[in-house]
Short mmCIF file of C-alpha atoms in Angstrom, two decimals:
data_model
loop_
_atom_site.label_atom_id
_atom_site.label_comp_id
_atom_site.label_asym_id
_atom_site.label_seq_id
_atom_site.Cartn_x
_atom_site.Cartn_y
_atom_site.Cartn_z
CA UNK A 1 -107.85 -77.65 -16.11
CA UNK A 2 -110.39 -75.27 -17.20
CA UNK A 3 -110.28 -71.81 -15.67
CA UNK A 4 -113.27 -71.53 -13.57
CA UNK A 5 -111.94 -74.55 -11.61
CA UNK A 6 -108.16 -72.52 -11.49
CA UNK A 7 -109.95 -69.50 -9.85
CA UNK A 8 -112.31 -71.79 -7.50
CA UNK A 9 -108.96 -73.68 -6.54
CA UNK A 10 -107.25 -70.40 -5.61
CA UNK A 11 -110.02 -68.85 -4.10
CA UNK A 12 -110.32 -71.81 -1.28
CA UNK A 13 -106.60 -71.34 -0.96
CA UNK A 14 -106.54 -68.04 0.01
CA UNK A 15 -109.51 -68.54 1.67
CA UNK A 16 -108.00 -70.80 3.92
CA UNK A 17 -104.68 -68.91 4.50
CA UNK A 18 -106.64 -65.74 5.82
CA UNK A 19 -110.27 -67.21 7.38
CA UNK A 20 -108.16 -68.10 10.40
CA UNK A 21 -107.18 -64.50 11.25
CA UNK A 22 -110.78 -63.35 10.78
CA UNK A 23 -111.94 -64.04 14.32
CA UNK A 24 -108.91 -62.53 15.91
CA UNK A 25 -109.16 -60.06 14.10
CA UNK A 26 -113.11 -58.48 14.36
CA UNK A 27 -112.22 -59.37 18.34
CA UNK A 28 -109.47 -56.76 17.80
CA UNK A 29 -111.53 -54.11 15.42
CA UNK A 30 -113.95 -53.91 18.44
CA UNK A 31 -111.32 -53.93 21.05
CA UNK A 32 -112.43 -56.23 22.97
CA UNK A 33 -110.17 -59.05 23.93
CA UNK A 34 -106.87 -57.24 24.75
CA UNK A 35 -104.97 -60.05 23.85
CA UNK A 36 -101.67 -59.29 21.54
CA UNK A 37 -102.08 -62.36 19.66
CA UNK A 38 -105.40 -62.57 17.59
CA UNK A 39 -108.13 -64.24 20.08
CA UNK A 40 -109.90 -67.52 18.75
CA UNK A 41 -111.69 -70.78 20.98
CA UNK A 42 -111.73 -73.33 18.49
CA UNK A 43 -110.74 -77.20 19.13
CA UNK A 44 -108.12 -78.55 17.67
CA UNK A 45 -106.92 -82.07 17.69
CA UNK A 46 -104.67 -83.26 20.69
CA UNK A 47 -100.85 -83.62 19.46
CA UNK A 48 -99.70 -87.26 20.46
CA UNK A 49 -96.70 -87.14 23.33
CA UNK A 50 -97.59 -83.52 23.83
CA UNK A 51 -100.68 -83.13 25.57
CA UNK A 52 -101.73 -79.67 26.95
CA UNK A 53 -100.17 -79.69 30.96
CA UNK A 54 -103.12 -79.31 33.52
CA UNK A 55 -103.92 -75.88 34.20
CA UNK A 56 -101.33 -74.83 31.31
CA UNK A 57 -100.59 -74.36 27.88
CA UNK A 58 -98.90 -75.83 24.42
CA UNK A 59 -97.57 -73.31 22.80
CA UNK A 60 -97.06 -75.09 19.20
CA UNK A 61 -95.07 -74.15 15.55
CA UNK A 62 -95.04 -76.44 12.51
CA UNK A 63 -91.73 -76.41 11.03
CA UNK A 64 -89.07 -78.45 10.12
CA UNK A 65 -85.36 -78.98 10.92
CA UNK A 66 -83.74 -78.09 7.50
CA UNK A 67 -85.84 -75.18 7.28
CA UNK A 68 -83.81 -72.15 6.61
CA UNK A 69 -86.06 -69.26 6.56
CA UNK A 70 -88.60 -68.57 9.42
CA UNK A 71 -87.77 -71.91 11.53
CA UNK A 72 -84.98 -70.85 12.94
CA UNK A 73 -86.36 -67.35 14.00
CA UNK A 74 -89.56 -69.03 15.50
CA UNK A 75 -87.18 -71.45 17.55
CA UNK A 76 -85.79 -68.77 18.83
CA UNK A 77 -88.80 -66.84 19.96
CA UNK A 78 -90.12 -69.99 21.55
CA UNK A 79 -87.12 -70.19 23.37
CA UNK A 80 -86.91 -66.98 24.32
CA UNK A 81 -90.54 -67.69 25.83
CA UNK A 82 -89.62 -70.93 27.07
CA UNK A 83 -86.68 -69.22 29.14
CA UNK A 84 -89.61 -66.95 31.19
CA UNK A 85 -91.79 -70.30 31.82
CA UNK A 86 -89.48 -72.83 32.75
CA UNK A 87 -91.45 -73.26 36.58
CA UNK A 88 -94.74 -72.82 34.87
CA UNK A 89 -96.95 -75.54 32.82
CA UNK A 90 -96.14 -74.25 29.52
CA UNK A 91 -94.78 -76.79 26.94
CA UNK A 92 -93.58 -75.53 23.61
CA UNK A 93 -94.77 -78.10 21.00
CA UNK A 94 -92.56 -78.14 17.26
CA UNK A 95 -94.54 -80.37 15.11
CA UNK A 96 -92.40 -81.64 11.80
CA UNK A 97 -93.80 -80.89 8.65
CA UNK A 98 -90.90 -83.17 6.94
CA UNK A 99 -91.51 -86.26 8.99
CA UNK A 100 -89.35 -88.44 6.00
CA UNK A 101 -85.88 -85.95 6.53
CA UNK A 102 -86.68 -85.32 10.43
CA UNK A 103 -85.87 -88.64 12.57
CA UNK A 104 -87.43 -88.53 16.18
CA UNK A 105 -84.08 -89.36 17.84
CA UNK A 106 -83.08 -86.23 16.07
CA UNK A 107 -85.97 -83.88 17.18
CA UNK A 108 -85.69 -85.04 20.54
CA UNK A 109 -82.14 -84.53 20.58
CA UNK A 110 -83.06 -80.41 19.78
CA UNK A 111 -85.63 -80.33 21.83
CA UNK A 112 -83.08 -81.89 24.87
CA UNK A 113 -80.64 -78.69 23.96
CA UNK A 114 -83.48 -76.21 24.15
CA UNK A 115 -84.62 -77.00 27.11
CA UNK A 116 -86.71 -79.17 29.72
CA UNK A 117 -90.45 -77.86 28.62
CA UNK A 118 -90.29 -78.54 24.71
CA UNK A 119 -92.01 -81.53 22.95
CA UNK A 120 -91.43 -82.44 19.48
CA UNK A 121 -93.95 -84.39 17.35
CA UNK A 122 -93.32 -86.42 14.73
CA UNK A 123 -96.65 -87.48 12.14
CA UNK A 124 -95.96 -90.26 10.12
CA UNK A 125 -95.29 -89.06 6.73
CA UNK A 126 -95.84 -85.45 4.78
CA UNK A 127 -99.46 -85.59 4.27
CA UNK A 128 -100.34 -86.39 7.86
CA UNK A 129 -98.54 -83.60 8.85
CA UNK A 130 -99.76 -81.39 6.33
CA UNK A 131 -103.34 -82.64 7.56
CA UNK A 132 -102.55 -81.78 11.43
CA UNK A 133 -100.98 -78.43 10.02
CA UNK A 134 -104.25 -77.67 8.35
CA UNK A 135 -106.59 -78.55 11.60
CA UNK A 136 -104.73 -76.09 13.66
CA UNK A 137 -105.07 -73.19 11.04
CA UNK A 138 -101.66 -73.44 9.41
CA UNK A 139 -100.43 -74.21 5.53
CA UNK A 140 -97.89 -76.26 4.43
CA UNK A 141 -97.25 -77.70 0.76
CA UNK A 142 -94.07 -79.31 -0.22
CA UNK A 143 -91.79 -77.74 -2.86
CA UNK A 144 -89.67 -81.19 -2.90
CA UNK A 145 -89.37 -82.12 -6.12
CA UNK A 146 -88.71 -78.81 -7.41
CA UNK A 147 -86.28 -76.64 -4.41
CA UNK A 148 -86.58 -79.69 -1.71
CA UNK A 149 -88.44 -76.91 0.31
CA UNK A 150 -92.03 -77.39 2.35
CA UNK A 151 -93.55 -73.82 1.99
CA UNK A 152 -95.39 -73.53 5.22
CA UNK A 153 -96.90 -70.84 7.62
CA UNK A 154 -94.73 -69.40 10.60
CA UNK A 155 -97.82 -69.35 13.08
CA UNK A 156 -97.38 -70.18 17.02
CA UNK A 157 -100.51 -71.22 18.28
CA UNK A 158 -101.57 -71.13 21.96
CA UNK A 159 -103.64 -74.19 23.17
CA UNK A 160 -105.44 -74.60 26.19
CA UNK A 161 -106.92 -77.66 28.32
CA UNK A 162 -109.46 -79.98 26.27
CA UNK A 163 -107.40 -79.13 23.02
CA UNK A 164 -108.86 -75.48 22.61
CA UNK A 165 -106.68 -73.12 20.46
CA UNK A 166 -106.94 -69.57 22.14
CA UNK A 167 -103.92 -67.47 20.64
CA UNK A 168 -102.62 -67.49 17.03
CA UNK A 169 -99.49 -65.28 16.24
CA UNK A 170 -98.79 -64.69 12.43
CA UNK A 171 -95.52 -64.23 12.07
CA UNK A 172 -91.87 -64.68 13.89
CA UNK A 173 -91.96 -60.78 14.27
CA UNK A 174 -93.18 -60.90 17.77
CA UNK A 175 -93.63 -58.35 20.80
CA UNK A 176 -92.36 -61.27 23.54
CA UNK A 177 -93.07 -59.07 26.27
CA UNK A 178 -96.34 -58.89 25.13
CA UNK A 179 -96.63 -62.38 24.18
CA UNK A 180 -96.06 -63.42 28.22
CA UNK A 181 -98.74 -61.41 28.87
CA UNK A 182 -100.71 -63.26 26.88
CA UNK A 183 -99.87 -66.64 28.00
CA UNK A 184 -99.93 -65.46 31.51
CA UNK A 185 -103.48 -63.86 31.01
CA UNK A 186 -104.65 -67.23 29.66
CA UNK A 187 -103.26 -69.70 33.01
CA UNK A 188 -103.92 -66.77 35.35
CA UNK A 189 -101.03 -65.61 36.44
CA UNK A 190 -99.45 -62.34 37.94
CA UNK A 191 -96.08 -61.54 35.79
CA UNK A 192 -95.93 -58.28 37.71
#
């Protein structure tokens, strides 16, 4: 590979890790959404068994079950969350990046113990997945044959009716105080 096409090749990488966070963000520098989470409206596609509930929200993370680094701490912000919305129509949405290693039986089964409002989606293989992670702002590229790993982002996005995604939270270091304000902002309801 020559080394113009190296640098263009990283460039779009890192160009598509951080052009997701650019929106949020200049709604932030100006101060204008007061959202905790950086504020976007873009569409993203629906996620199949896990459609948005009327008049609610998905709130979704691409992971995977043998994950042992930023999975587990998401799952338990999202349950966390979940714990606060139980009455409300708020699903929380774990999408499976290793669709080969992750049986459905077996993400349903987790999803069962965590509680009545999560969903788990299953693509068909790796590169589906990867392509689903990629149309909701996320990264994911598997490490397999060299640590058996899938290096991915530790996002939560927050969808909205007709597939729009409003909130996107970069990393499992979350105010979840703040976050309920969020989701309660979005569906319109009084947490006070």
């Amino acid at each position: 590979m020559k080394p113009a096409s190296a640098i263009l090749i990283l460039t779009a990488l890192v160009l598509a890790a951080v052009l997701p966070f650019f929106q949020g963000l200049s709604s932030e520098w100006g101060g204008t959404s007061g959202y905790y989470g950086y504020k976007t409206d873009v569409p993203v596609p629906p996620l199949p068994g896990a459609s948005v509930p009327e008049k609610g929200l998905n709130v979704v993370f691409f992971g995977y079950r043998s994950c042992g680094t930023v999975c587990p701490l998401q799952l338990i912000n999202l349950k966390a969350l979940h714990d606060q919305w139980l009455d409300r129509p708020v699903n929380f949405v774990f999408v499976t990046l290793d669709p080969e290693n992750d049986s459905q039986r077996e993400l349903n089964r987790v999803m069962v113990a965590l509680g009545k409002n999560f969903r788990a989606v299953r693509p068909t293989d790796f590169r589906q997945a990867q392509a689903l992670a990629d149309r909701y702002g996320d990264f994911a590229t598997n490490e397999g044959a060299v640590t058996g790993e899938i290096n991915h982002g530790a996002r939560l996005y927050v969808v909205t009716e007709g597939n729009r995604r409003q909130l996107l939270y970069a990393s499992p270091e979350l105010d979840l105080p703040r976050v309920n304000d969020d989701l309660a902002r979005l569906i319109g309801v009084d947490r006070s």
